PDB file of C-alpha atoms and ligand atoms in Angstrom:
ATOM      1  CA  MET A  20       0.000   0.000   0.000  1.00 83.00           C
ATOM      2  CA  ALA A  21       1.250   3.441  -0.934  1.00 89.00           C
ATOM      3  CA  GLU A  22       0.332   6.780   0.566  1.00 93.00           C
ATOM      4  CA  LYS A  23      -0.161   9.439  -2.074  1.00 96.00           C
ATOM      5  CA  PHE A  24      -0.262  13.098  -1.162  1.00 97.00           C
ATOM      6  CA  VAL A  25      -3.539  14.667  -2.331  1.00 97.00           C
ATOM      7  CA  ALA A  26      -3.564  18.253  -1.058  1.00 97.00           C
ATOM      8  CA  LYS A  27      -3.217  20.528   1.925  1.00 97.00           C
ATOM      9  CA  VAL A  28      -6.378  20.511   4.046  1.00 96.00           C
ATOM     10  CA  SER A  29      -6.209  24.307   4.109  1.00 96.00           C
ATOM     11  CA  GLU A  30      -6.301  24.379   0.287  1.00 96.00           C
ATOM     12  CA  PHE A  31      -9.019  21.724  -0.129  1.00 97.00           C
ATOM     13  CA  ASN A  32     -12.334  23.470   0.453  1.00 96.00           C
ATOM     14  CA  ASP A  33     -15.655  21.829   1.082  1.00 96.00           C
ATOM     15  CA  GLY A  34     -17.118  20.905  -2.319  1.00 95.00           C
ATOM     16  CA  ASP A  35     -13.680  20.551  -3.932  1.00 97.00           C
ATOM     17  CA  ARG A  36     -12.290  17.396  -5.510  1.00 97.00           C
ATOM     18  CA  ARG A  37      -8.955  16.170  -6.739  1.00 98.00           C
ATOM     19  CA  ILE A  38      -8.029  13.371  -9.100  1.00 98.00           C
ATOM     20  CA  VAL A  39      -4.819  11.543  -8.189  1.00 97.00           C
ATOM     21  CA  PHE A  40      -2.941   8.638  -9.709  1.00 96.00           C
ATOM     22  CA  VAL A  41      -1.424   5.852  -7.639  1.00 94.00           C
ATOM     23  CA  GLY A  42       0.188   3.273  -9.895  1.00 90.00           C
ATOM     24  CA  ASP A  43      -2.561   2.135 -12.253  1.00 90.00           C
ATOM     25  CA  ASN A  44      -5.301   3.490  -9.979  1.00 93.00           C
ATOM     26  CA  GLU A  45      -7.051   6.731 -10.828  1.00 97.00           C
ATOM     27  CA  ILE A  46      -8.783   8.022  -7.695  1.00 98.00           C
ATOM     28  CA  GLY A  47     -11.251  10.822  -7.094  1.00 98.00           C
ATOM     29  CA  VAL A  48     -11.020  12.525  -3.712  1.00 98.00           C
ATOM     30  CA  PHE A  49     -13.927  14.679  -2.522  1.00 98.00           C
ATOM     31  CA  ARG A  50     -14.386  16.942   0.462  1.00 97.00           C
ATOM     32  CA  HIS A  51     -17.990  17.091   1.586  1.00 97.00           C
ATOM     33  CA  ASP A  52     -19.305  18.449   4.900  1.00 94.00           C
ATOM     34  CA  GLY A  53     -15.746  18.543   6.202  1.00 94.00           C
ATOM     35  CA  GLU A  54     -15.093  14.848   5.491  1.00 96.00           C
ATOM     36  CA  PHE A  55     -12.917  13.330   2.787  1.00 98.00           C
ATOM     37  CA  PHE A  56     -14.063  10.505   0.515  1.00 98.00           C
ATOM     38  CA  ALA A  57     -11.971   8.679  -2.088  1.00 98.00           C
ATOM     39  CA  TYR A  58     -13.234   6.371  -4.840  1.00 98.00           C
ATOM     40  CA  SER A  59     -12.045   4.714  -7.997  1.00 98.00           C
ATOM     41  CA  ASN A  60     -12.527   7.055 -10.933  1.00 98.00           C
ATOM     42  CA  PHE A  61     -13.544   4.079 -13.104  1.00 98.00           C
ATOM     43  CA  CYS A  62     -17.333   4.091 -13.592  1.00 98.00           C
ATOM     44  CA  LEU A  63     -19.076   0.745 -13.125  1.00 98.00           C
ATOM     45  CA  HIS A  64     -21.185   1.349 -16.231  1.00 97.00           C
ATOM     46  CA  GLN A  65     -18.669   1.718 -19.059  1.00 97.00           C
ATOM     47  CA  GLY A  66     -15.489   2.931 -17.417  1.00 97.00           C
ATOM     48  CA  GLY A  67     -16.085   6.680 -17.644  1.00 98.00           C
ATOM     49  CA  PRO A  68     -14.506   9.155 -15.214  1.00 98.00           C
ATOM     50  CA  ALA A  69     -17.058   8.567 -12.457  1.00 98.00           C
ATOM     51  CA  CYS A  70     -15.660  11.196 -10.082  1.00 98.00           C
ATOM     52  CA  GLU A  71     -15.358  14.051 -12.565  1.00 98.00           C
ATOM     53  CA  GLY A  72     -18.979  15.050 -13.140  1.00 97.00           C
ATOM     54  CA  LEU A  73     -21.515  17.118 -11.235  1.00 97.00           C
ATOM     55  CA  THR A  74     -22.075  16.850  -7.533  1.00 97.00           C
ATOM     56  CA  ILE A  75     -25.740  17.281  -6.702  1.00 97.00           C
ATOM     57  CA  ALA A  76     -27.970  16.521  -3.729  1.00 97.00           C
ATOM     58  CA  LYS A  77     -30.326  13.567  -4.051  1.00 96.00           C
ATOM     59  CA  VAL A  78     -33.691  14.634  -5.465  1.00 95.00           C
ATOM     60  CA  GLU A  79     -36.581  13.457  -3.284  1.00 94.00           C
ATOM     61  CA  GLU A  80     -40.286  13.543  -3.947  1.00 95.00           C
ATOM     62  CA  ARG A  81     -42.440  14.282  -0.911  1.00 94.00           C
ATOM     63  CA  LEU A  82     -45.913  12.815  -0.802  1.00 96.00           C
ATOM     64  CA  ARG A  83     -49.044  14.112   0.871  1.00 97.00           C
ATOM     65  CA  PRO A  84     -51.128  11.717   3.038  1.00 97.00           C
ATOM     66  CA  ASP A  85     -53.269  10.950  -0.031  1.00 97.00           C
ATOM     67  CA  LYS A  86     -50.060   9.957  -1.885  1.00 96.00           C
ATOM     68  CA  THR A  87     -50.179  12.831  -4.365  1.00 97.00           C
ATOM     69  CA  SER A  88     -46.933  14.672  -4.933  1.00 97.00           C
ATOM     70  CA  ALA A  89     -46.034  17.659  -2.795  1.00 96.00           C
ATOM     71  CA  GLY A  90     -43.098  18.394  -5.099  1.00 97.00           C
ATOM     72  CA  LEU A  91     -39.450  17.564  -5.598  1.00 97.00           C
ATOM     73  CA  TYR A  92     -36.773  18.683  -3.153  1.00 96.00           C
ATOM     74  CA  PHE A  93     -33.044  18.425  -2.734  1.00 97.00           C
ATOM     75  CA  SER A  94     -32.051  16.177   0.151  1.00 95.00           C
ATOM     76  CA  LYS A  95     -30.293  17.846   3.061  1.00 93.00           C
ATOM     77  CA  ASP A  96     -28.597  14.565   3.974  1.00 94.00           C
ATOM     78  CA  GLU A  97     -27.526  12.794   0.804  1.00 97.00           C
ATOM     79  CA  MET A  98     -25.084  14.115  -1.785  1.00 97.00           C
ATOM     80  CA  HIS A  99     -24.401  12.380  -5.088  1.00 98.00           C
ATOM     81  CA  PHE A 100     -21.731  12.642  -7.745  1.00 98.00           C
ATOM     82  CA  VAL A 101     -22.635  11.920 -11.335  1.00 98.00           C
ATOM     83  CA  CYS A 102     -20.529  10.209 -13.978  1.00 98.00           C
ATOM     84  CA  PRO A 103     -20.323  12.672 -16.872  1.00 98.00           C
ATOM     85  CA  TRP A 104     -20.620  10.042 -19.609  1.00 98.00           C
ATOM     86  CA  HIS A 105     -24.160   8.710 -19.083  1.00 98.00           C
ATOM     87  CA  GLY A 106     -25.294  10.049 -15.726  1.00 97.00           C
ATOM     88  CA  MET A 107     -24.857   7.125 -13.345  1.00 97.00           C
ATOM     89  CA  GLU A 108     -25.145   8.584  -9.817  1.00 97.00           C
ATOM     90  CA  TYR A 109     -23.102   7.535  -6.825  1.00 98.00           C
ATOM     91  CA  ASP A 110     -23.639   8.204  -3.129  1.00 98.00           C
ATOM     92  CA  MET A 111     -20.893  10.482  -1.834  1.00 98.00           C
ATOM     93  CA  LYS A 112     -20.666   8.777   1.569  1.00 97.00           C
ATOM     94  CA  THR A 113     -20.673   5.151   0.391  1.00 98.00           C
ATOM     95  CA  GLY A 114     -19.753   5.041  -3.309  1.00 98.00           C
ATOM     96  CA  GLU A 115     -22.907   3.019  -3.968  1.00 98.00           C
ATOM     97  CA  CYS A 116     -24.631   3.368  -7.297  1.00 98.00           C
ATOM     98  CA  VAL A 117     -27.926   4.927  -6.244  1.00 97.00           C
ATOM     99  CA  SER A 118     -29.968   3.106  -8.920  1.00 95.00           C
ATOM    100  CA  ASP A 119     -28.610  -0.269  -7.739  1.00 97.00           C
ATOM    101  CA  ARG A 120     -27.154  -0.186  -4.236  1.00 97.00           C
ATOM    102  CA  LYS A 121     -25.553  -3.606  -4.688  1.00 98.00           C
ATOM    103  CA  LEU A 122     -23.001  -1.904  -6.943  1.00 98.00           C
ATOM    104  CA  ARG A 123     -20.380   0.344  -5.435  1.00 98.00           C
ATOM    105  CA  LEU A 124     -17.148   1.999  -6.468  1.00 98.00           C
ATOM    106  CA  LYS A 125     -13.953   0.860  -4.834  1.00 98.00           C
ATOM    107  CA  LYS A 126     -13.384   3.052  -1.788  1.00 98.00           C
ATOM    108  CA  TYR A 127      -9.926   4.158  -0.665  1.00 97.00           C
ATOM    109  CA  LYS A 128      -8.758   5.113   2.791  1.00 97.00           C
ATOM    110  CA  ILE A 129      -7.862   8.737   3.521  1.00 97.00           C
ATOM    111  CA  LEU A 130      -5.180   9.772   5.996  1.00 97.00           C
ATOM    112  CA  GLN A 131      -4.737  13.225   7.446  1.00 96.00           C
ATOM    113  CA  LYS A 132      -1.338  14.117   8.814  1.00 96.00           C
ATOM    114  CA  GLY A 133      -1.377  17.642  10.140  1.00 95.00           C
ATOM    115  CA  ASP A 134      -2.417  19.835   7.209  1.00 96.00           C
ATOM    116  CA  ASP A 135      -1.746  17.130   4.609  1.00 97.00           C
ATOM    117  CA  VAL A 136      -4.283  14.747   3.072  1.00 97.00           C
ATOM    118  CA  TYR A 137      -3.164  11.388   1.674  1.00 97.00           C
ATOM    119  CA  VAL A 138      -4.984   8.580  -0.055  1.00 97.00           C
ATOM    120  CA  VAL A 139      -3.897   4.987   0.607  1.00 95.00           C
ATOM    121  CA  ALA A 140      -3.920   2.678  -2.413  1.00 91.00           C
TER     122      ALA A 140
HETATM  123  S1  LIG B  16     -19.583   5.280 -18.100  1.00 64.93           S
HETATM  124 FE1  LIG B  16     -20.319   6.233 -16.337  1.00 64.93          FE
HETATM  125  S2  LIG B  16     -22.432   6.410 -16.672  1.00 64.93           S
HETATM  126 FE2  LIG B  16     -21.718   5.346 -18.392  1.00 64.93          FE
END
């Protein structure tokens, strides 16, 4: 296992991402709500750059008691990132494909040493 420097914490703002290479592994590192998440940048659909597209909150439909729609809302709890090739969405906190939670991107460990962030691969 190798530790690869990603960025300084002080230069990696919430909502930012970095793409790093460790050997043959291409890894997307996100900062979301103060936490770091690292996943394979190889989309499970057709190998697109899964970590390089939009980040967007989960869209939820709220229902009234009679089951009619009260509208669509952005989740306050669940953030997704979207593969730019065909739109497959992944859960930021787990790497699961949100349309089929049995599928998930390979997750990598993050280390913080002082102001430095590393990914372990
Ligand atoms: S390659 Fe990622 S959605 Fe198709």
